[in-house]
mmCIF file with all atom_site columns, C-alpha atoms in Angstrom:
data_model
loop_
_atom_site.group_PDB
_atom_site.id
_atom_site.type_symbol
_atom_site.label_atom_id
_atom_site.label_alt_id
_atom_site.label_comp_id
_atom_site.label_asym_id
_atom_site.label_entity_id
_atom_site.label_seq_id
_atom_site.pdbx_PDB_ins_code
_atom_site.Cartn_x
_atom_site.Cartn_y
_atom_site.Cartn_z
_atom_site.occupancy
_atom_site.B_iso_or_equiv
_atom_site.pdbx_formal_charge
_atom_site.auth_seq_id
_atom_site.auth_comp_id
_atom_site.auth_asym_id
_atom_site.auth_atom_id
_atom_site.pdbx_PDB_model_num
ATOM 1   C CA . UNK A 1 1   ? 93.067  134.433 165.071 1.00 69.00 ? 6   UNK A CA 1
ATOM 2   C CA . UNK A 1 2   ? 89.927  135.511 166.802 1.00 81.00 ? 7   UNK A CA 1
ATOM 3   C CA . UNK A 1 3   ? 89.180  138.921 168.054 1.00 85.00 ? 8   UNK A CA 1
ATOM 4   C CA . UNK A 1 4   ? 88.659  137.070 171.739 1.00 84.00 ? 9   UNK A CA 1
ATOM 5   C CA . UNK A 1 5   ? 92.271  135.809 171.174 1.00 88.00 ? 10  UNK A CA 1
ATOM 6   C CA . UNK A 1 6   ? 93.760  139.130 170.169 1.00 90.00 ? 11  UNK A CA 1
ATOM 7   C CA . UNK A 1 7   ? 92.026  140.723 173.084 1.00 90.00 ? 12  UNK A CA 1
ATOM 8   C CA . UNK A 1 8   ? 93.541  138.253 175.390 1.00 91.00 ? 13  UNK A CA 1
ATOM 9   C CA . UNK A 1 9   ? 97.041  138.724 173.840 1.00 94.00 ? 14  UNK A CA 1
ATOM 10  C CA . UNK A 1 10  ? 96.766  142.372 174.488 1.00 95.00 ? 15  UNK A CA 1
ATOM 11  C CA . UNK A 1 11  ? 95.667  142.041 177.829 1.00 94.00 ? 16  UNK A CA 1
ATOM 12  C CA . UNK A 1 12  ? 98.635  139.696 178.600 1.00 96.00 ? 17  UNK A CA 1
ATOM 13  C CA . UNK A 1 13  ? 100.878 141.972 176.748 1.00 97.00 ? 18  UNK A CA 1
ATOM 14  C CA . UNK A 1 14  ? 99.758  144.861 179.293 1.00 97.00 ? 19  UNK A CA 1
ATOM 15  C CA . UNK A 1 15  ? 100.082 142.387 182.171 1.00 96.00 ? 20  UNK A CA 1
ATOM 16  C CA . UNK A 1 16  ? 103.965 141.828 181.000 1.00 97.00 ? 21  UNK A CA 1
ATOM 17  C CA . UNK A 1 17  ? 104.571 145.449 180.494 1.00 97.00 ? 22  UNK A CA 1
ATOM 18  C CA . UNK A 1 18  ? 103.115 146.868 183.695 1.00 97.00 ? 23  UNK A CA 1
ATOM 19  C CA . UNK A 1 19  ? 104.868 143.743 185.472 1.00 96.00 ? 24  UNK A CA 1
ATOM 20  C CA . UNK A 1 20  ? 108.311 144.684 183.757 1.00 95.00 ? 25  UNK A CA 1
ATOM 21  C CA . UNK A 1 21  ? 107.840 148.265 184.595 1.00 95.00 ? 26  UNK A CA 1
ATOM 22  C CA . UNK A 1 22  ? 106.925 147.944 188.191 1.00 96.00 ? 27  UNK A CA 1
ATOM 23  C CA . UNK A 1 23  ? 109.753 145.272 189.015 1.00 95.00 ? 28  UNK A CA 1
ATOM 24  C CA . UNK A 1 24  ? 112.367 147.447 187.078 1.00 93.00 ? 29  UNK A CA 1
ATOM 25  C CA . UNK A 1 25  ? 114.161 148.311 190.386 1.00 93.00 ? 30  UNK A CA 1
ATOM 26  C CA . UNK A 1 26  ? 114.959 144.668 191.011 1.00 93.00 ? 31  UNK A CA 1
ATOM 27  C CA . UNK A 1 27  ? 117.550 143.601 188.395 1.00 91.00 ? 32  UNK A CA 1
ATOM 28  C CA . UNK A 1 28  ? 116.254 140.951 186.090 1.00 92.00 ? 33  UNK A CA 1
ATOM 29  C CA . UNK A 1 29  ? 113.371 140.004 187.904 1.00 95.00 ? 34  UNK A CA 1
ATOM 30  C CA . UNK A 1 30  ? 110.112 140.497 186.248 1.00 95.00 ? 35  UNK A CA 1
ATOM 31  C CA . UNK A 1 31  ? 106.967 138.368 185.170 1.00 97.00 ? 36  UNK A CA 1
ATOM 32  C CA . UNK A 1 32  ? 107.512 138.629 181.464 1.00 97.00 ? 37  UNK A CA 1
ATOM 33  C CA . UNK A 1 33  ? 109.110 135.311 181.051 1.00 97.00 ? 38  UNK A CA 1
ATOM 34  C CA . UNK A 1 34  ? 106.838 133.335 183.069 1.00 98.00 ? 39  UNK A CA 1
ATOM 35  C CA . UNK A 1 35  ? 103.777 135.155 181.099 1.00 98.00 ? 40  UNK A CA 1
ATOM 36  C CA . UNK A 1 36  ? 105.411 134.153 177.835 1.00 98.00 ? 41  UNK A CA 1
ATOM 37  C CA . UNK A 1 37  ? 106.022 130.457 178.977 1.00 98.00 ? 42  UNK A CA 1
ATOM 38  C CA . UNK A 1 38  ? 102.322 130.190 180.195 1.00 97.00 ? 43  UNK A CA 1
ATOM 39  C CA . UNK A 1 39  ? 100.876 131.662 177.131 1.00 96.00 ? 44  UNK A CA 1
ATOM 40  C CA . UNK A 1 40  ? 102.969 129.426 175.140 1.00 96.00 ? 45  UNK A CA 1
ATOM 41  C CA . UNK A 1 41  ? 101.900 126.240 176.957 1.00 96.00 ? 46  UNK A CA 1
ATOM 42  C CA . UNK A 1 42  ? 98.106  127.003 177.021 1.00 94.00 ? 47  UNK A CA 1
ATOM 43  C CA . UNK A 1 43  ? 97.898  129.094 173.857 1.00 93.00 ? 48  UNK A CA 1
ATOM 44  C CA . UNK A 1 44  ? 100.512 127.760 171.512 1.00 93.00 ? 49  UNK A CA 1
ATOM 45  C CA . UNK A 1 45  ? 103.748 128.991 170.002 1.00 96.00 ? 50  UNK A CA 1
ATOM 46  C CA . UNK A 1 46  ? 102.368 131.909 167.827 1.00 96.00 ? 51  UNK A CA 1
ATOM 47  C CA . UNK A 1 47  ? 100.400 133.392 170.830 1.00 95.00 ? 52  UNK A CA 1
ATOM 48  C CA . UNK A 1 48  ? 103.769 133.352 172.669 1.00 97.00 ? 53  UNK A CA 1
ATOM 49  C CA . UNK A 1 49  ? 105.729 134.875 169.548 1.00 96.00 ? 54  UNK A CA 1
ATOM 50  C CA . UNK A 1 50  ? 103.346 137.664 169.150 1.00 96.00 ? 55  UNK A CA 1
ATOM 51  C CA . UNK A 1 51  ? 103.186 138.248 172.757 1.00 97.00 ? 56  UNK A CA 1
ATOM 52  C CA . UNK A 1 52  ? 107.175 138.321 172.987 1.00 97.00 ? 57  UNK A CA 1
ATOM 53  C CA . UNK A 1 53  ? 107.435 140.857 170.254 1.00 97.00 ? 58  UNK A CA 1
ATOM 54  C CA . UNK A 1 54  ? 104.439 142.932 171.668 1.00 96.00 ? 59  UNK A CA 1
ATOM 55  C CA . UNK A 1 55  ? 106.096 142.938 175.109 1.00 97.00 ? 60  UNK A CA 1
ATOM 56  C CA . UNK A 1 56  ? 109.465 143.982 174.124 1.00 97.00 ? 61  UNK A CA 1
ATOM 57  C CA . UNK A 1 57  ? 108.597 146.595 171.970 1.00 95.00 ? 62  UNK A CA 1
ATOM 58  C CA . UNK A 1 58  ? 106.081 148.243 174.436 1.00 96.00 ? 63  UNK A CA 1
ATOM 59  C CA . UNK A 1 59  ? 108.072 147.846 177.523 1.00 95.00 ? 64  UNK A CA 1
ATOM 60  C CA . UNK A 1 60  ? 111.259 149.277 175.710 1.00 95.00 ? 65  UNK A CA 1
ATOM 61  C CA . UNK A 1 61  ? 109.266 152.261 174.872 1.00 94.00 ? 66  UNK A CA 1
ATOM 62  C CA . UNK A 1 62  ? 109.227 152.825 178.449 1.00 93.00 ? 67  UNK A CA 1
ATOM 63  C CA . UNK A 1 63  ? 112.514 151.338 179.709 1.00 92.00 ? 68  UNK A CA 1
ATOM 64  C CA . UNK A 1 64  ? 114.682 152.229 176.527 1.00 91.00 ? 69  UNK A CA 1
ATOM 65  C CA . UNK A 1 65  ? 115.409 150.981 173.160 1.00 93.00 ? 70  UNK A CA 1
ATOM 66  C CA . UNK A 1 66  ? 118.774 149.688 172.143 1.00 89.00 ? 71  UNK A CA 1
ATOM 67  C CA . UNK A 1 67  ? 120.557 147.053 170.359 1.00 86.00 ? 72  UNK A CA 1
ATOM 68  C CA . UNK A 1 68  ? 119.434 144.694 173.101 1.00 88.00 ? 73  UNK A CA 1
ATOM 69  C CA . UNK A 1 69  ? 115.846 144.879 171.772 1.00 94.00 ? 74  UNK A CA 1
ATOM 70  C CA . UNK A 1 70  ? 116.558 142.700 169.103 1.00 93.00 ? 75  UNK A CA 1
ATOM 71  C CA . UNK A 1 71  ? 118.133 140.041 171.350 1.00 93.00 ? 76  UNK A CA 1
ATOM 72  C CA . UNK A 1 72  ? 115.320 140.276 173.863 1.00 95.00 ? 77  UNK A CA 1
ATOM 73  C CA . UNK A 1 73  ? 112.908 139.434 171.124 1.00 96.00 ? 78  UNK A CA 1
ATOM 74  C CA . UNK A 1 74  ? 115.036 136.555 170.038 1.00 96.00 ? 79  UNK A CA 1
ATOM 75  C CA . UNK A 1 75  ? 115.299 135.145 173.452 1.00 97.00 ? 80  UNK A CA 1
ATOM 76  C CA . UNK A 1 76  ? 111.772 135.694 174.593 1.00 97.00 ? 81  UNK A CA 1
ATOM 77  C CA . UNK A 1 77  ? 110.216 134.234 171.242 1.00 97.00 ? 82  UNK A CA 1
ATOM 78  C CA . UNK A 1 78  ? 112.649 131.190 171.463 1.00 98.00 ? 83  UNK A CA 1
ATOM 79  C CA . UNK A 1 79  ? 111.487 130.510 174.966 1.00 98.00 ? 84  UNK A CA 1
ATOM 80  C CA . UNK A 1 80  ? 108.123 131.090 173.857 1.00 98.00 ? 85  UNK A CA 1
ATOM 81  C CA . UNK A 1 81  ? 108.073 128.806 170.774 1.00 97.00 ? 86  UNK A CA 1
ATOM 82  C CA . UNK A 1 82  ? 109.829 126.195 173.077 1.00 98.00 ? 87  UNK A CA 1
ATOM 83  C CA . UNK A 1 83  ? 107.044 126.695 175.753 1.00 98.00 ? 88  UNK A CA 1
ATOM 84  C CA . UNK A 1 84  ? 104.375 126.169 172.739 1.00 97.00 ? 89  UNK A CA 1
ATOM 85  C CA . UNK A 1 85  ? 106.222 123.217 171.477 1.00 97.00 ? 90  UNK A CA 1
ATOM 86  C CA . UNK A 1 86  ? 105.927 121.738 175.080 1.00 97.00 ? 91  UNK A CA 1
ATOM 87  C CA . UNK A 1 87  ? 102.283 122.352 175.407 1.00 95.00 ? 92  UNK A CA 1
ATOM 88  C CA . UNK A 1 88  ? 101.544 121.182 171.865 1.00 95.00 ? 93  UNK A CA 1
ATOM 89  C CA . UNK A 1 89  ? 103.504 117.807 172.828 1.00 95.00 ? 94  UNK A CA 1
ATOM 90  C CA . UNK A 1 90  ? 101.892 117.338 176.368 1.00 92.00 ? 95  UNK A CA 1
ATOM 91  C CA . UNK A 1 91  ? 98.198  117.790 176.923 1.00 85.00 ? 96  UNK A CA 1
ATOM 92  C CA . UNK A 1 92  ? 98.739  118.246 180.723 1.00 91.00 ? 97  UNK A CA 1
ATOM 93  C CA . UNK A 1 93  ? 101.924 119.740 181.301 1.00 94.00 ? 98  UNK A CA 1
ATOM 94  C CA . UNK A 1 94  ? 103.067 118.738 185.011 1.00 96.00 ? 99  UNK A CA 1
ATOM 95  C CA . UNK A 1 95  ? 103.377 121.911 186.981 1.00 97.00 ? 100 UNK A CA 1
ATOM 96  C CA . UNK A 1 96  ? 106.968 120.919 188.540 1.00 97.00 ? 101 UNK A CA 1
ATOM 97  C CA . UNK A 1 97  ? 107.975 120.781 184.967 1.00 97.00 ? 102 UNK A CA 1
ATOM 98  C CA . UNK A 1 98  ? 106.573 124.432 184.069 1.00 97.00 ? 103 UNK A CA 1
ATOM 99  C CA . UNK A 1 99  ? 108.568 125.684 187.235 1.00 98.00 ? 104 UNK A CA 1
ATOM 100 C CA . UNK A 1 100 ? 111.694 124.025 186.197 1.00 98.00 ? 105 UNK A CA 1
ATOM 101 C CA . UNK A 1 101 ? 111.521 125.106 182.374 1.00 98.00 ? 106 UNK A CA 1
ATOM 102 C CA . UNK A 1 102 ? 110.728 128.753 183.896 1.00 98.00 ? 107 UNK A CA 1
ATOM 103 C CA . UNK A 1 103 ? 114.139 128.587 186.069 1.00 98.00 ? 108 UNK A CA 1
ATOM 104 C CA . UNK A 1 104 ? 115.932 127.126 182.958 1.00 98.00 ? 109 UNK A CA 1
ATOM 105 C CA . UNK A 1 105 ? 114.640 129.827 180.857 1.00 98.00 ? 110 UNK A CA 1
ATOM 106 C CA . UNK A 1 106 ? 116.166 132.697 183.092 1.00 97.00 ? 111 UNK A CA 1
ATOM 107 C CA . UNK A 1 107 ? 119.586 131.285 182.379 1.00 97.00 ? 112 UNK A CA 1
ATOM 108 C CA . UNK A 1 108 ? 118.817 130.703 178.586 1.00 97.00 ? 113 UNK A CA 1
ATOM 109 C CA . UNK A 1 109 ? 117.633 134.214 178.276 1.00 97.00 ? 114 UNK A CA 1
ATOM 110 C CA . UNK A 1 110 ? 120.799 135.526 179.738 1.00 95.00 ? 115 UNK A CA 1
ATOM 111 C CA . UNK A 1 111 ? 122.965 133.502 177.460 1.00 95.00 ? 116 UNK A CA 1
ATOM 112 C CA . UNK A 1 112 ? 121.060 134.968 174.540 1.00 94.00 ? 117 UNK A CA 1
ATOM 113 C CA . UNK A 1 113 ? 121.155 138.513 175.960 1.00 92.00 ? 118 UNK A CA 1
ATOM 114 C CA . UNK A 1 114 ? 125.188 138.132 176.314 1.00 91.00 ? 119 UNK A CA 1
ATOM 115 C CA . UNK A 1 115 ? 125.440 137.625 172.714 1.00 88.00 ? 120 UNK A CA 1
ATOM 116 C CA . UNK A 1 116 ? 124.693 141.387 172.349 1.00 84.00 ? 121 UNK A CA 1
ATOM 117 C CA . UNK A 1 117 ? 128.008 142.063 173.981 1.00 82.00 ? 122 UNK A CA 1
ATOM 118 C CA . UNK A 1 118 ? 129.607 139.671 171.485 1.00 79.00 ? 123 UNK A CA 1
ATOM 119 C CA . UNK A 1 119 ? 128.001 141.324 168.711 1.00 77.00 ? 124 UNK A CA 1
ATOM 120 C CA . UNK A 1 120 ? 129.627 144.728 169.694 1.00 80.00 ? 125 UNK A CA 1
ATOM 121 C CA . UNK A 1 121 ? 132.892 143.842 171.459 1.00 82.00 ? 126 UNK A CA 1
ATOM 122 C CA . UNK A 1 122 ? 133.804 140.218 170.198 1.00 82.00 ? 127 UNK A CA 1
ATOM 123 C CA . UNK A 1 123 ? 133.978 139.108 173.780 1.00 84.00 ? 128 UNK A CA 1
ATOM 124 C CA . UNK A 1 124 ? 131.260 136.736 175.202 1.00 89.00 ? 129 UNK A CA 1
ATOM 125 C CA . UNK A 1 125 ? 132.609 134.592 178.220 1.00 90.00 ? 130 UNK A CA 1
ATOM 126 C CA . UNK A 1 126 ? 133.795 137.530 180.789 1.00 89.00 ? 131 UNK A CA 1
ATOM 127 C CA . UNK A 1 127 ? 130.395 139.287 180.063 1.00 88.00 ? 132 UNK A CA 1
ATOM 128 C CA . UNK A 1 128 ? 128.409 136.212 180.424 1.00 92.00 ? 133 UNK A CA 1
ATOM 129 C CA . UNK A 1 129 ? 130.267 134.891 183.493 1.00 93.00 ? 134 UNK A CA 1
ATOM 130 C CA . UNK A 1 130 ? 129.846 138.368 184.971 1.00 91.00 ? 135 UNK A CA 1
ATOM 131 C CA . UNK A 1 131 ? 126.120 138.216 184.543 1.00 92.00 ? 136 UNK A CA 1
ATOM 132 C CA . UNK A 1 132 ? 125.476 134.946 185.857 1.00 96.00 ? 137 UNK A CA 1
ATOM 133 C CA . UNK A 1 133 ? 124.203 136.484 189.394 1.00 96.00 ? 138 UNK A CA 1
ATOM 134 C CA . UNK A 1 134 ? 121.794 138.401 187.300 1.00 96.00 ? 139 UNK A CA 1
ATOM 135 C CA . UNK A 1 135 ? 120.802 135.143 185.415 1.00 97.00 ? 140 UNK A CA 1
ATOM 136 C CA . UNK A 1 136 ? 120.169 133.488 188.752 1.00 97.00 ? 141 UNK A CA 1
ATOM 137 C CA . UNK A 1 137 ? 117.977 136.283 189.895 1.00 97.00 ? 142 UNK A CA 1
ATOM 138 C CA . UNK A 1 138 ? 116.097 135.997 186.671 1.00 97.00 ? 143 UNK A CA 1
ATOM 139 C CA . UNK A 1 139 ? 115.705 132.227 186.967 1.00 98.00 ? 144 UNK A CA 1
ATOM 140 C CA . UNK A 1 140 ? 114.517 132.298 190.543 1.00 98.00 ? 145 UNK A CA 1
ATOM 141 C CA . UNK A 1 141 ? 112.242 135.165 189.798 1.00 97.00 ? 146 UNK A CA 1
ATOM 142 C CA . UNK A 1 142 ? 110.636 133.243 186.930 1.00 98.00 ? 147 UNK A CA 1
ATOM 143 C CA . UNK A 1 143 ? 110.118 130.270 189.260 1.00 98.00 ? 148 UNK A CA 1
ATOM 144 C CA . UNK A 1 144 ? 108.297 132.691 191.784 1.00 98.00 ? 149 UNK A CA 1
ATOM 145 C CA . UNK A 1 145 ? 106.185 134.346 189.108 1.00 98.00 ? 150 UNK A CA 1
ATOM 146 C CA . UNK A 1 146 ? 105.216 131.096 187.544 1.00 98.00 ? 151 UNK A CA 1
ATOM 147 C CA . UNK A 1 147 ? 103.890 129.902 190.822 1.00 98.00 ? 152 UNK A CA 1
ATOM 148 C CA . UNK A 1 148 ? 102.065 132.909 191.420 1.00 97.00 ? 153 UNK A CA 1
ATOM 149 C CA . UNK A 1 149 ? 100.762 133.596 188.062 1.00 97.00 ? 154 UNK A CA 1
ATOM 150 C CA . UNK A 1 150 ? 99.798  129.923 187.234 1.00 96.00 ? 155 UNK A CA 1
ATOM 151 C CA . UNK A 1 151 ? 96.427  129.862 188.923 1.00 95.00 ? 156 UNK A CA 1
ATOM 152 C CA . UNK A 1 152 ? 95.150  133.179 187.614 1.00 93.00 ? 157 UNK A CA 1
ATOM 153 C CA . UNK A 1 153 ? 96.526  132.640 184.209 1.00 93.00 ? 158 UNK A CA 1
ATOM 154 C CA . UNK A 1 154 ? 95.433  128.954 184.144 1.00 91.00 ? 159 UNK A CA 1
ATOM 155 C CA . UNK A 1 155 ? 91.721  130.112 184.926 1.00 90.00 ? 160 UNK A CA 1
ATOM 156 C CA . UNK A 1 156 ? 92.002  132.744 182.040 1.00 87.00 ? 161 UNK A CA 1
ATOM 157 C CA . UNK A 1 157 ? 92.967  130.530 179.538 1.00 88.00 ? 162 UNK A CA 1
ATOM 158 C CA . UNK A 1 158 ? 90.463  127.653 180.580 1.00 85.00 ? 163 UNK A CA 1
ATOM 159 C CA . UNK A 1 159 ? 87.572  130.610 180.023 1.00 83.00 ? 164 UNK A CA 1
ATOM 160 C CA . UNK A 1 160 ? 89.301  131.399 176.471 1.00 81.00 ? 165 UNK A CA 1
ATOM 161 C CA . UNK A 1 161 ? 89.148  127.631 175.650 1.00 76.00 ? 166 UNK A CA 1
ATOM 162 C CA . UNK A 1 162 ? 85.505  127.310 176.769 1.00 75.00 ? 167 UNK A CA 1
ATOM 163 C CA . UNK A 1 163 ? 84.323  130.409 175.050 1.00 71.00 ? 168 UNK A CA 1
ATOM 164 C CA . UNK A 1 164 ? 86.348  129.211 171.817 1.00 65.00 ? 169 UNK A CA 1
ATOM 165 C CA . UNK A 1 165 ? 84.589  126.070 171.820 1.00 57.00 ? 170 UNK A CA 1
ATOM 166 C CA . UNK A 1 166 ? 81.187  127.640 172.668 1.00 60.00 ? 171 UNK A CA 1
ATOM 167 C CA . UNK A 1 167 ? 81.797  129.985 169.570 1.00 55.00 ? 172 UNK A CA 1
ATOM 168 C CA . UNK A 1 168 ? 82.505  126.919 167.349 1.00 55.00 ? 173 UNK A CA 1
ATOM 169 C CA . UNK A 1 169 ? 79.309  125.080 168.341 1.00 50.00 ? 174 UNK A CA 1
ATOM 170 C CA . UNK A 1 170 ? 77.171  127.975 167.652 1.00 54.00 ? 175 UNK A CA 1
ATOM 171 C CA . UNK A 1 171 ? 78.447  128.387 164.016 1.00 53.00 ? 176 UNK A CA 1
#
C-alpha cells in the first residue's frame, strides 16, 4: 500500500469520523456507511476494511467505547468487503445499484448491531424489531449521503487512480 493510498484512507477516516460526530444528534444518520461503501467500490475490499476499523476506533474515542464497538467493526467491515467485491466484479457499478446497496446496508448494519443484545441478554427479535425505525433512518441516511458524497469521492478516487498509474509509468 502506497503512502498516497494511506494518506487517502486517513483523509476518508477523518471525513467519516467528523461526519459521524457532526450528525450524532440524529440517531443512526451518519455518512460512515456511505463512505465505506464508496471506498470499497473504488479502492477495493482491503481499503474499506481498514477504513471501517479506523473509523470505528477513532469515532468511538469521541462517542464512547463498549461491547457494541466489536459489532460495529464487524458490520462496517462486512459491508465494506461486500462493496469491495461488487467493485471487483463490476468495472462500472451502476449508480442506482450503489444507492440501493447503501439502503440495504442500513438494515444489514442494524441486524448485526442487534446481535450485541443477543450476546448480552439472549433476546434478539424484540430488540431488533424495536430498532427497525432507527435502521430505516440509517438506510435513508445512507441513500442521501451516497447521493451527496458520490460526486466528491468519485473525483477524489479518479485522481488517486490517475496518480497511481502515473507513478507506475515513471518507475
